[in-house]
Tab-separated table of C-alpha atoms and ligand atoms in Angstrom:
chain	number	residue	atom	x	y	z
A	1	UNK	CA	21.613	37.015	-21.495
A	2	UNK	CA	21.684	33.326	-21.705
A	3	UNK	CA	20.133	30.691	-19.181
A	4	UNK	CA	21.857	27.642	-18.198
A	5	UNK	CA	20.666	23.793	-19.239
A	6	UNK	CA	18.886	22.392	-16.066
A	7	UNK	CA	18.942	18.262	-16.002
A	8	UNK	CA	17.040	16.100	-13.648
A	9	UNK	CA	20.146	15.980	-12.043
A	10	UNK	CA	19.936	20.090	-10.483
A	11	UNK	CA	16.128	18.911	-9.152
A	12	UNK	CA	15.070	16.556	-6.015
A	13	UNK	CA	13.965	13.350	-7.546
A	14	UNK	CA	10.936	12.566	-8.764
A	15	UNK	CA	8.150	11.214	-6.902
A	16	UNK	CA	5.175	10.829	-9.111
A	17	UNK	CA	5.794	10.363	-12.644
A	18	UNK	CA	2.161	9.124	-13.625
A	19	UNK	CA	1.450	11.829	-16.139
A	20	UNK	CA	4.623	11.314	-17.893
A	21	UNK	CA	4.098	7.892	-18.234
A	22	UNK	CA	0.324	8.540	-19.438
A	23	UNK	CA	1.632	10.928	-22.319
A	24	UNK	CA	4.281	8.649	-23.371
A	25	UNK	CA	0.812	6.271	-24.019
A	26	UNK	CA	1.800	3.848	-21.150
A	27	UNK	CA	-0.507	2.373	-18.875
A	28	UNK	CA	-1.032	4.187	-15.119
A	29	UNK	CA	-2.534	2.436	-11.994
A	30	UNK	CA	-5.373	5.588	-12.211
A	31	UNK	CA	-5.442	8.466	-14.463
A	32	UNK	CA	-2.929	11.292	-13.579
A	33	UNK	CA	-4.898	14.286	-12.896
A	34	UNK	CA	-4.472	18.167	-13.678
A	35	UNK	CA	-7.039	20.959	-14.308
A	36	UNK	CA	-6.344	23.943	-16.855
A	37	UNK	CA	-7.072	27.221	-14.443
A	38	UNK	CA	-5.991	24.930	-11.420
A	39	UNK	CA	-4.079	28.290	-10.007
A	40	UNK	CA	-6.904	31.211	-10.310
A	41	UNK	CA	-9.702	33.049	-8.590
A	42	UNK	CA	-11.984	30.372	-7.703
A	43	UNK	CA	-9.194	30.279	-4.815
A	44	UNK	CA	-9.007	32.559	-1.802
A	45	UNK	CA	-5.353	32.280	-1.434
A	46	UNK	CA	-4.757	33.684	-4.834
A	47	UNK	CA	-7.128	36.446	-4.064
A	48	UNK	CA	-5.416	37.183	-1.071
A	49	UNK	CA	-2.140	37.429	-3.739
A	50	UNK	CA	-3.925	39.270	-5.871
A	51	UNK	CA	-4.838	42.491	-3.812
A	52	UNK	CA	-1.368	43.253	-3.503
A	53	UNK	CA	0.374	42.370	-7.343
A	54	UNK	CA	-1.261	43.156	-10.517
A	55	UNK	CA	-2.221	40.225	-12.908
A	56	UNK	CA	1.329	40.944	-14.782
A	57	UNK	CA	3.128	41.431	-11.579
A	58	UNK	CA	2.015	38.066	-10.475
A	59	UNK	CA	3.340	36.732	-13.841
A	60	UNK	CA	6.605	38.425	-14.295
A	61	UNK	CA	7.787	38.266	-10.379
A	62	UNK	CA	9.122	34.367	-10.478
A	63	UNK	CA	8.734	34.371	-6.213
A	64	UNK	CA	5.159	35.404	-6.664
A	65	UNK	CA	4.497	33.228	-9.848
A	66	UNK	CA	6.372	30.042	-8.191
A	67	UNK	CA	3.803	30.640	-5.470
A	68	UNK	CA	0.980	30.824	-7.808
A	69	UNK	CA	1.913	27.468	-9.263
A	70	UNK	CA	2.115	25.707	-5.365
A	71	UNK	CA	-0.805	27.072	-4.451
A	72	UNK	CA	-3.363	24.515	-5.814
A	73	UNK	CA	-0.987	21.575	-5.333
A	74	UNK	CA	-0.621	22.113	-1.786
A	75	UNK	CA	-4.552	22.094	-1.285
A	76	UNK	CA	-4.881	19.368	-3.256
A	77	UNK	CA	-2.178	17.094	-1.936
A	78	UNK	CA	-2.507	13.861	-3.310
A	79	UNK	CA	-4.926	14.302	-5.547
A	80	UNK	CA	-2.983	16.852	-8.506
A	81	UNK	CA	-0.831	14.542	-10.611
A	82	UNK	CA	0.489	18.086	-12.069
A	83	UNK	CA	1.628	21.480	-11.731
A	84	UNK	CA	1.362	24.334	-14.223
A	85	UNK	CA	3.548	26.803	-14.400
A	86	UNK	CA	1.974	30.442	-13.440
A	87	UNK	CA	1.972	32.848	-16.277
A	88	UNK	CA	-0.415	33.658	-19.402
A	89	UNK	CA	-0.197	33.235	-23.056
A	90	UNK	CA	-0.194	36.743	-23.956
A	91	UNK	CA	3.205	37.448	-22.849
A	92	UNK	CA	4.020	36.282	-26.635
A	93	UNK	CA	2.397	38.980	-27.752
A	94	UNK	CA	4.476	41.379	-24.746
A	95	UNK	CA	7.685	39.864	-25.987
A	96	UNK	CA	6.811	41.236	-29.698
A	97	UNK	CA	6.287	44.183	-28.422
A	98	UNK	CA	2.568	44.935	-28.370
A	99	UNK	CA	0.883	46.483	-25.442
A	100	UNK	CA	-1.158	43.770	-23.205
A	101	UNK	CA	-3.173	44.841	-20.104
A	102	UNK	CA	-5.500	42.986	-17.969
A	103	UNK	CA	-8.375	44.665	-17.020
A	104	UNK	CA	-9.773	42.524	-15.965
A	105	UNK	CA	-10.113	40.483	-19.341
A	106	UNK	CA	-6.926	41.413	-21.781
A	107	UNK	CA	-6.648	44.353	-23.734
A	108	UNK	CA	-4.214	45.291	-26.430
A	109	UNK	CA	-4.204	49.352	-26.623
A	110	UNK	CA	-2.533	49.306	-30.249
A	111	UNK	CA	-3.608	46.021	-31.960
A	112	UNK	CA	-2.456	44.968	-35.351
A	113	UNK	CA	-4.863	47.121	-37.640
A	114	UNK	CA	-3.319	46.440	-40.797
A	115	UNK	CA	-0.385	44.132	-42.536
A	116	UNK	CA	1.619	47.812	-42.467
A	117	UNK	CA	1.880	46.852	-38.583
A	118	UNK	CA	3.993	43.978	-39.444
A	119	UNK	CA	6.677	46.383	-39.630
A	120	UNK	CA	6.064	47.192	-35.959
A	121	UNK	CA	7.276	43.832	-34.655
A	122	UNK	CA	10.842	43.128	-34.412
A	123	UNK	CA	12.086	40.545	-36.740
A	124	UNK	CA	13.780	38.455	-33.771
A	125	UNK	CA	12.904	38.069	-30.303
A	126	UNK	CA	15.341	37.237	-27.789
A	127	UNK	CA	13.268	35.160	-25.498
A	128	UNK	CA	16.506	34.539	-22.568
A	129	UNK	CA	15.578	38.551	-22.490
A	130	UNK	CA	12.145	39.299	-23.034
A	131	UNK	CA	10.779	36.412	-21.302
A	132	UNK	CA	13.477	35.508	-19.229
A	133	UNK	CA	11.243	35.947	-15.930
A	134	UNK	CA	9.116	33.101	-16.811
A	135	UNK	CA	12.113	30.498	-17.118
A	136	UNK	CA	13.524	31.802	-13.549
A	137	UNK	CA	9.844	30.989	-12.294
A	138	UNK	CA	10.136	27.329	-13.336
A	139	UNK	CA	13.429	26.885	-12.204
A	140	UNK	CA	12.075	28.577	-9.007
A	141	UNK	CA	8.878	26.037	-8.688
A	142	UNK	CA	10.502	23.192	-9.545
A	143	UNK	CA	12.892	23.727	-6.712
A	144	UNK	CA	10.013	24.278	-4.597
A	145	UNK	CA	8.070	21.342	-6.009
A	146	UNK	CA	10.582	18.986	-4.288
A	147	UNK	CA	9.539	16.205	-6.667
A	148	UNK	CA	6.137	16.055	-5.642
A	149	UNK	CA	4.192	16.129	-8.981
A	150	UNK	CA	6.117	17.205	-12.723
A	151	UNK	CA	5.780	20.517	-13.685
A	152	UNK	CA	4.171	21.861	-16.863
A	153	UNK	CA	5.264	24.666	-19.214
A	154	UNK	CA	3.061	26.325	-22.247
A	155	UNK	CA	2.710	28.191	-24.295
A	156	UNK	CA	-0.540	30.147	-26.278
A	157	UNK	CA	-0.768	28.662	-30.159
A	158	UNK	CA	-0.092	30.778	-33.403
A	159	UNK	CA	-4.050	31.085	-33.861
A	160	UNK	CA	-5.199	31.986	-30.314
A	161	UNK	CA	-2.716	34.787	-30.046
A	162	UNK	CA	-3.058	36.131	-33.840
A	163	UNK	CA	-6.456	36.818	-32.854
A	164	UNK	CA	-5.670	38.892	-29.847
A	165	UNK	CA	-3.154	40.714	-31.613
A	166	UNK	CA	-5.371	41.511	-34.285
A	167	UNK	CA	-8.873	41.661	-32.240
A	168	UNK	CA	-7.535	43.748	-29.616
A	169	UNK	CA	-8.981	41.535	-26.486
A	170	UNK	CA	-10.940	38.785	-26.217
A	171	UNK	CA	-13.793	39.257	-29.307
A	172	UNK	CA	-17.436	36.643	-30.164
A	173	UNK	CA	-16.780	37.088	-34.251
A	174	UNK	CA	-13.358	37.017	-34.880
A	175	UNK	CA	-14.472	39.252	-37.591
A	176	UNK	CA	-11.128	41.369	-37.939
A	177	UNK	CA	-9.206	38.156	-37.706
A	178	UNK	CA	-10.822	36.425	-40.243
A	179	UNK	CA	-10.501	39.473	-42.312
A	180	UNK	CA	-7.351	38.924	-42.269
A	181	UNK	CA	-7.205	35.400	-43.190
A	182	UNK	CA	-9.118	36.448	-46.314
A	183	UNK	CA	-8.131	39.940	-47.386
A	184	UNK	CA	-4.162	39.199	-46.312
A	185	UNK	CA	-3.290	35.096	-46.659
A	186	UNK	CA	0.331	35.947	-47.381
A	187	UNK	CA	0.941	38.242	-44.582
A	188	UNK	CA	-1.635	36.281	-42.175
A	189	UNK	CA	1.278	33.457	-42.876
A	190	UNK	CA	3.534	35.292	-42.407
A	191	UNK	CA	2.200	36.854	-38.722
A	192	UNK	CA	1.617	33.149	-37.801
A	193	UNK	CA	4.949	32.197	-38.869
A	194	UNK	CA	6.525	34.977	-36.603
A	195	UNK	CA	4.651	33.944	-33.412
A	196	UNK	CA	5.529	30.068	-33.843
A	197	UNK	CA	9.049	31.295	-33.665
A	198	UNK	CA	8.619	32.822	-30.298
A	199	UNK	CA	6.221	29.991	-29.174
A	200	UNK	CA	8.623	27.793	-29.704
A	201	UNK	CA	12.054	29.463	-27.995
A	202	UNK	CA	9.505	29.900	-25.071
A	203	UNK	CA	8.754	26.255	-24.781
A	204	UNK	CA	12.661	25.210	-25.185
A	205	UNK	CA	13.158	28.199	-22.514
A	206	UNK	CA	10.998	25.959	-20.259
A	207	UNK	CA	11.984	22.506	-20.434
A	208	UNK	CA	16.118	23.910	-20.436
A	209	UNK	CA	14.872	25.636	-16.514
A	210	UNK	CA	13.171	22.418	-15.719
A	211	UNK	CA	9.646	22.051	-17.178
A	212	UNK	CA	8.896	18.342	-17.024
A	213	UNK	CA	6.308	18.349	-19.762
A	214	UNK	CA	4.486	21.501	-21.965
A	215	UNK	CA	1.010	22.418	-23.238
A	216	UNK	CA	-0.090	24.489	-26.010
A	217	UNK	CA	-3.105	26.159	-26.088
A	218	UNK	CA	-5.126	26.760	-28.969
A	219	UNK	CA	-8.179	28.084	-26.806
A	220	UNK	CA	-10.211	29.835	-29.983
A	221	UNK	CA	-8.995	27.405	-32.920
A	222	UNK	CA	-12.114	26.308	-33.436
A	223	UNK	CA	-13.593	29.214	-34.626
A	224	UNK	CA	-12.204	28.438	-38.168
A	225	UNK	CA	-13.543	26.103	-40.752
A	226	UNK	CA	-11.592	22.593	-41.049
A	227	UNK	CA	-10.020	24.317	-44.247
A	228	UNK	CA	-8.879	27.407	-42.501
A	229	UNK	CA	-7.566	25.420	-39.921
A	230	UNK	CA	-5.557	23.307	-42.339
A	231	UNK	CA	-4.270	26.281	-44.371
A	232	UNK	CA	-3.316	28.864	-41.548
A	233	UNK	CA	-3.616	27.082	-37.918
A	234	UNK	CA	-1.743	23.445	-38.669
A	235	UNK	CA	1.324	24.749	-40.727
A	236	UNK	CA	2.686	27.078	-37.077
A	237	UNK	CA	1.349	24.220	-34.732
A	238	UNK	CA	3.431	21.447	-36.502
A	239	UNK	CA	6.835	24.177	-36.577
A	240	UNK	CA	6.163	24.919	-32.971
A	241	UNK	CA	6.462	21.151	-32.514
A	242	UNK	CA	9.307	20.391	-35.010
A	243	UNK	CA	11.559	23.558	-33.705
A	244	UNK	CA	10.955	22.515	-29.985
A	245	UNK	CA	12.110	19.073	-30.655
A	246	UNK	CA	15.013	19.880	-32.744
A	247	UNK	CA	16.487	22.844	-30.646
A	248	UNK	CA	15.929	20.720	-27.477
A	249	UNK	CA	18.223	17.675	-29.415
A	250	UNK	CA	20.445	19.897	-30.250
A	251	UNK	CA	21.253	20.658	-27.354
A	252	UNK	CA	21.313	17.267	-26.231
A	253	UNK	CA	18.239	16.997	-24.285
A	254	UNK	CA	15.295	14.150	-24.808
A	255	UNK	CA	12.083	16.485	-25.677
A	256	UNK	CA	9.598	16.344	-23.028
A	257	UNK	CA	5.998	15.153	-24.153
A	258	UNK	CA	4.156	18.204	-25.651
A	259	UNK	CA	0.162	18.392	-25.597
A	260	UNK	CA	-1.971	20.260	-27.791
A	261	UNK	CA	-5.220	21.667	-26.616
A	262	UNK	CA	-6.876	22.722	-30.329
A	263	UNK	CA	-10.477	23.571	-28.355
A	264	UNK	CA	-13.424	23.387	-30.769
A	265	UNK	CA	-11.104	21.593	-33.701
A	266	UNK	CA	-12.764	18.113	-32.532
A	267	UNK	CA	-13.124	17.710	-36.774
A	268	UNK	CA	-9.044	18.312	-37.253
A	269	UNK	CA	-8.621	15.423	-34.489
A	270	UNK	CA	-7.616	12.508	-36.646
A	271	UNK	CA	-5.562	14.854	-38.969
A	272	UNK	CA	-3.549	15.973	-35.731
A	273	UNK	CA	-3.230	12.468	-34.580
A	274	UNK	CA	-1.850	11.440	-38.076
A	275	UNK	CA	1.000	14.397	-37.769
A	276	UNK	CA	3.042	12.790	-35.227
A	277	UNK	CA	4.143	16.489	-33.712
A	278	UNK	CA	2.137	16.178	-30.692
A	279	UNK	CA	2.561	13.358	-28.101
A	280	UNK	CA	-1.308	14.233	-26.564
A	281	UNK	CA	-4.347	15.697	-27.387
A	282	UNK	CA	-5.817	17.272	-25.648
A	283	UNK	CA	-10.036	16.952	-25.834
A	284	UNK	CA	-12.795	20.017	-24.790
A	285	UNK	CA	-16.345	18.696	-23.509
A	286	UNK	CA	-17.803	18.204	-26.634
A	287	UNK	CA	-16.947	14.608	-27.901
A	288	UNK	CA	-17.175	11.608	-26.264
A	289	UNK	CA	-13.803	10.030	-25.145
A	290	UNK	CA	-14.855	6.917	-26.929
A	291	UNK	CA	-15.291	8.655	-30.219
A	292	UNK	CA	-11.811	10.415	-29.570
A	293	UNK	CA	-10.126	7.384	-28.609
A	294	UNK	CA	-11.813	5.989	-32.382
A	295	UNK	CA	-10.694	8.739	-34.864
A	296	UNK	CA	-6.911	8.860	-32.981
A	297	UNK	CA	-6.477	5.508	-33.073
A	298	UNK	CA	-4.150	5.012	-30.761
A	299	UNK	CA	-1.904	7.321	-32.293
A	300	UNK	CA	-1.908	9.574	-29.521
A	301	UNK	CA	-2.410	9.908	-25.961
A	302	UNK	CA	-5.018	11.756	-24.851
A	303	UNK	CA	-6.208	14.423	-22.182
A	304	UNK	CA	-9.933	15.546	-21.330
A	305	UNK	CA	-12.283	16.109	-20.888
A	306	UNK	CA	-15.383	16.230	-18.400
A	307	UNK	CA	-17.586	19.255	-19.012
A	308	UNK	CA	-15.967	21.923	-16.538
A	309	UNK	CA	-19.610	22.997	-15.609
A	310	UNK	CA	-20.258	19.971	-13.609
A	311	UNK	CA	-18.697	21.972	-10.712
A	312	UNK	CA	-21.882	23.575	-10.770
A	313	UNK	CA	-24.736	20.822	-10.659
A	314	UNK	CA	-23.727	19.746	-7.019
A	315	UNK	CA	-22.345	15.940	-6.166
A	316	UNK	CA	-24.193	13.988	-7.637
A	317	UNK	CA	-23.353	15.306	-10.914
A	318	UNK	CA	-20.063	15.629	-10.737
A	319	UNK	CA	-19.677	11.803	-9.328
A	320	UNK	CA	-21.838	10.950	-12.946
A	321	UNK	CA	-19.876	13.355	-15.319
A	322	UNK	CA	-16.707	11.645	-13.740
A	323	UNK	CA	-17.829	7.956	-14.190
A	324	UNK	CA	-19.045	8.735	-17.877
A	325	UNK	CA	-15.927	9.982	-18.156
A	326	UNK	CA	-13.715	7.367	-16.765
A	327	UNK	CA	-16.058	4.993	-18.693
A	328	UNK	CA	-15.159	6.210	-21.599
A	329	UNK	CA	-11.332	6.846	-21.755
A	330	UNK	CA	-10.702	3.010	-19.640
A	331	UNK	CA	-13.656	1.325	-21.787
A	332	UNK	CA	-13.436	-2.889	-20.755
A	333	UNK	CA	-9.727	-2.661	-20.041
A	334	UNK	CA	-8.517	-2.853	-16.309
A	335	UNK	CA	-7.012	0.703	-16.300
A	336	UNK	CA	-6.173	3.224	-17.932
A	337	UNK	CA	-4.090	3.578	-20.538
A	338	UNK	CA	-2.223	6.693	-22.412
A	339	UNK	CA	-4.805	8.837	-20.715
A	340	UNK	CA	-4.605	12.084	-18.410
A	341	UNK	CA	-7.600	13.096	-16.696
A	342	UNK	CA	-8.477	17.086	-17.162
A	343	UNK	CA	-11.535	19.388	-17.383
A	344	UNK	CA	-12.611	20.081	-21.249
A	345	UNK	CA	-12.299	23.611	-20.596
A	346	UNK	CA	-10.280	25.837	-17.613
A	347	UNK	CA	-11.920	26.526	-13.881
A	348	UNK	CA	-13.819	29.414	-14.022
A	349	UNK	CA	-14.047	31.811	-11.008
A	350	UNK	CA	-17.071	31.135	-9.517
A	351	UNK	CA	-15.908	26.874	-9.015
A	352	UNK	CA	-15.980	26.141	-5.333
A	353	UNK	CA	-12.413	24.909	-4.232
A	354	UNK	CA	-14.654	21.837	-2.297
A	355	UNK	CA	-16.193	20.872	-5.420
A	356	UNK	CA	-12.799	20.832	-6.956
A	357	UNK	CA	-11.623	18.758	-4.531
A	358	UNK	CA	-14.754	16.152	-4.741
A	359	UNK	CA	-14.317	16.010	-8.828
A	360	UNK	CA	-10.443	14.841	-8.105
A	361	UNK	CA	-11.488	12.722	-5.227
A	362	UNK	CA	-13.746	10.752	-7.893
A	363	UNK	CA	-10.985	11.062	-10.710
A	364	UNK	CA	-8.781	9.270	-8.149
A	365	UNK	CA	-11.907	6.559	-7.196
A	366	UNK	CA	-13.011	5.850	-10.738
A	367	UNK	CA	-9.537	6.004	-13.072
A	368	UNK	CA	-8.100	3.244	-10.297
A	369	UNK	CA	-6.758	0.206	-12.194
A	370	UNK	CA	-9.043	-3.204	-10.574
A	371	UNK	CA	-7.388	-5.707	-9.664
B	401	CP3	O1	-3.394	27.541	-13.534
B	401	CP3	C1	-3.115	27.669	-14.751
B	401	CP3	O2	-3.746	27.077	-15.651
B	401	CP3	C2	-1.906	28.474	-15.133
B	401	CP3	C3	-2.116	29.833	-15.468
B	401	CP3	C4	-2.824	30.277	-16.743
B	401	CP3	C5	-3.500	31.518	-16.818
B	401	CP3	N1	-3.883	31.723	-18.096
B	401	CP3	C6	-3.708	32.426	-15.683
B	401	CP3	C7	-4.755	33.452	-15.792
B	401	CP3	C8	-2.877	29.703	-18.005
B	401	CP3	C9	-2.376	28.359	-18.475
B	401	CP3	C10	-3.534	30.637	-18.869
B	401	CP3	C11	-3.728	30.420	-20.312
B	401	CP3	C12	-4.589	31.333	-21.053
B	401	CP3	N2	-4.665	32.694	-20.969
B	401	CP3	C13	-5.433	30.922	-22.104
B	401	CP3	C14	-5.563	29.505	-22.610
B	401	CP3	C15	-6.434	28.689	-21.719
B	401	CP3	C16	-7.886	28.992	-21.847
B	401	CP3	O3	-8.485	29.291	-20.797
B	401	CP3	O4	-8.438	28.882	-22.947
B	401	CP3	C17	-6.069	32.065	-22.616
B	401	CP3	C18	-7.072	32.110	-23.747
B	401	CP3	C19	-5.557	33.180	-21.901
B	401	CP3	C20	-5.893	34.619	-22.100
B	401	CP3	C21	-6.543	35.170	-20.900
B	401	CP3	N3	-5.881	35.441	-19.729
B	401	CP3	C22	-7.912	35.466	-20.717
B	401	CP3	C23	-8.996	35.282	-21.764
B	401	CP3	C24	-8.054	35.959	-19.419
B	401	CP3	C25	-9.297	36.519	-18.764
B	401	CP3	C26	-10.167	35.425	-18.328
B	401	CP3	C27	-11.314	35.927	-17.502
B	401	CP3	O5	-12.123	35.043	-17.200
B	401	CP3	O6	-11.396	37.100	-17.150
B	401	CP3	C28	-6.793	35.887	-18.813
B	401	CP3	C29	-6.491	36.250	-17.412
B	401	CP3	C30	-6.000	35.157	-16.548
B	401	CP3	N4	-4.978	34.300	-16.850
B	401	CP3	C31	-6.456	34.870	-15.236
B	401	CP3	C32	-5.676	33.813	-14.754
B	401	CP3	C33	-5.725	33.170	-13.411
B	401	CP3	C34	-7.579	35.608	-14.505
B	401	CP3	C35	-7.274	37.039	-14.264
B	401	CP3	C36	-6.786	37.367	-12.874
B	401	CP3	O7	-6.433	36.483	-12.088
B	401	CP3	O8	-6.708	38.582	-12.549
């Protein structure tokens, strides 16, 4: 199986380009805005989906996941620079053949116990097969997008979805993980290795069906030390990047900017800027944008990063975490430059779709260029 190239050409044209513009590093007249979790159950029309279609269902079924990704854009007309395409990161670890279930947090039946269960993995994956549901999806929403706002791809990083193979679900320690790092470098590596592979053909599989831009997330990065992180988590992140820009050149298409969310790895920030494989970073709650904007240098555009619990102190708070915010990333220029606005963290379930709505509202008040 084999998926055509899509080119701006197959798509309506595009209408709002601010957050391409922002992660090539360019000044915007206000700060694009997104939010990671924008589609999700903090909204009732994807809990009205959801009674029907299991969590998986609503991933693999590109009508339902198309859906998914129009939902929040629709209710927030106007104010969502951005759509994300509906799906999960653990369908890596699906496509390598591991057992994922959702119930409702993941759970992998048969993790990797041992190095022996490298043997269990097949040695390639054909993504056009395996995941070829996902890339009929964003062909699917893009089409459906009309042009409105780009459309963004992603993937889960090397890290993040080692330790869910390995953990078994979602785990506080990351004991059996990091027993791996230490008791098995070599075949940590080599795991790692393996999964940027994948990462990678499923980020090429995006952009060639018409993702306009891509994320990686490295949700649970942080949980390593700075060293670990430099030994096991950079070495996959920069071949995810190198193999997504060479595949997509070679087959004669510009790479699309790529982000990297590495939450918690705040200390690896000025090494990542210095690598030149990611065009954004992309910042959790916990530095301030002007201390980000210091150790990158420029280098990088960035994305971030107002503490997602605002949602929850009412509107006052969230007009204040918004203004700090803006504050920080514009500083005494007129506007903002190279910067996408973004939660430091995804929407969590209990977020009130009104209080979403007010946090863009201000995004869109306080980013504004003056005059
Ligand atoms: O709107 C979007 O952002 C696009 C969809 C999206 C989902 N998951 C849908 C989802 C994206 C980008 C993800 C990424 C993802 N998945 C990450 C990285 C981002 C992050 O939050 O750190 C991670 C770590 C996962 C793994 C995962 N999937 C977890 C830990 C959970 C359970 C979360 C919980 O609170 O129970 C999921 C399930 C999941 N993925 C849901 C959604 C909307 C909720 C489950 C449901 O709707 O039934």
């Amino acid at each position: 199986m084999s998926f055509p190239v899509k080119t701006d050409a197959d798509f309506a044209p595009l209408k709002n380009d601010l957050i391409l513009r922002a992660a090539r590093g360019e000044e915007t007249e206000r700060a694009p805005a997104w939010i990671m979790r924008q589609a999700g159950r903090y909204l009732p029309e994807y809990m009205e989906l959801s009674k029907s279609h299991t969590f998986f269902e609503r991933c693999q079924n590109p009508s339902l996941s198309a859906e998914l990704t129009l939902q929040p854009v629709r209710r927030y007309s106007g104010l969502l620079d951005a759509a994300i395409i509906f799906c999960d990161i653990l369908v890596v670890p699906q496509a390598m053949g591991l057992v994922v279930e959702m119930i409702p947090g993941p759970f992998l039946p048969e993790p990797m116990n041992s190095p022996l269960d490298l043997a269990r993995l097949p040695k390639t994956v054909d993504v056009d097969e395996k995941l070829g549901y996902v890339f009929k999806a964003i062909t699917l929403a893009r089409e459906q997008l009309k042009g409105e706002v780009p459309l963004v791809g992603f993937c889960g990083a090397p890290f993040t979805l080692f330790s869910y193979m390995i953990e078994g679900g979602g785990t506080k320690t990351f004991q059996k993980s990091k027993e791996w790092l230490y008791k098995y470098p070599k075949e940590s590596t080599e795991l790692l290795d393996r999964i940027a592979v994948v990462c990678a053909d499923l980020l090429v599989g995006q952009v060639k069906a018409g993702a306009q831009i891509v994320q990686v997330f490295d949700s649970w990065v942080g949980e390593l030390t700075p060293y670990h992180f430099i030994t096991f988590a950079l070495p996959p992140l920069l071949k995810i990047s190198s193999l997504y820009r060479s595949k997509l050149t070679a087959l004669g298409l510009i790479p699309p900017p790529i982000i990297l969310f590495a939450k918690g790895a705040n200390s690896s920030l000025e090494i990542l800027s210095k690598t030149n494989a990611f065009d954004v970073l992309a910042l959790d709650w916990c530095i301030t944008p002007e201390e980000a904007k210091a150790v990158t240098g420029g280098r990088v555009a960035l994305q971030g990063n107002a503490d997602p619990l605002c949602l929850f102190g009412g509107k006052d708070a969230i007009e204040a975490e918004v203004r700090r915010v803006c504050a920080g990333f514009i500083g005494e220029s007129k506007g903002p430059k190279g910067w996408i606005s973004n939660l430091g963290h995804g929407l969590t379930p209990a977020a009130l779709p009104v209080d979403v709505k007010f946090y863009l509202e201000c995004v869109k008040k306080y980013s504004a260029r003056r005059a």
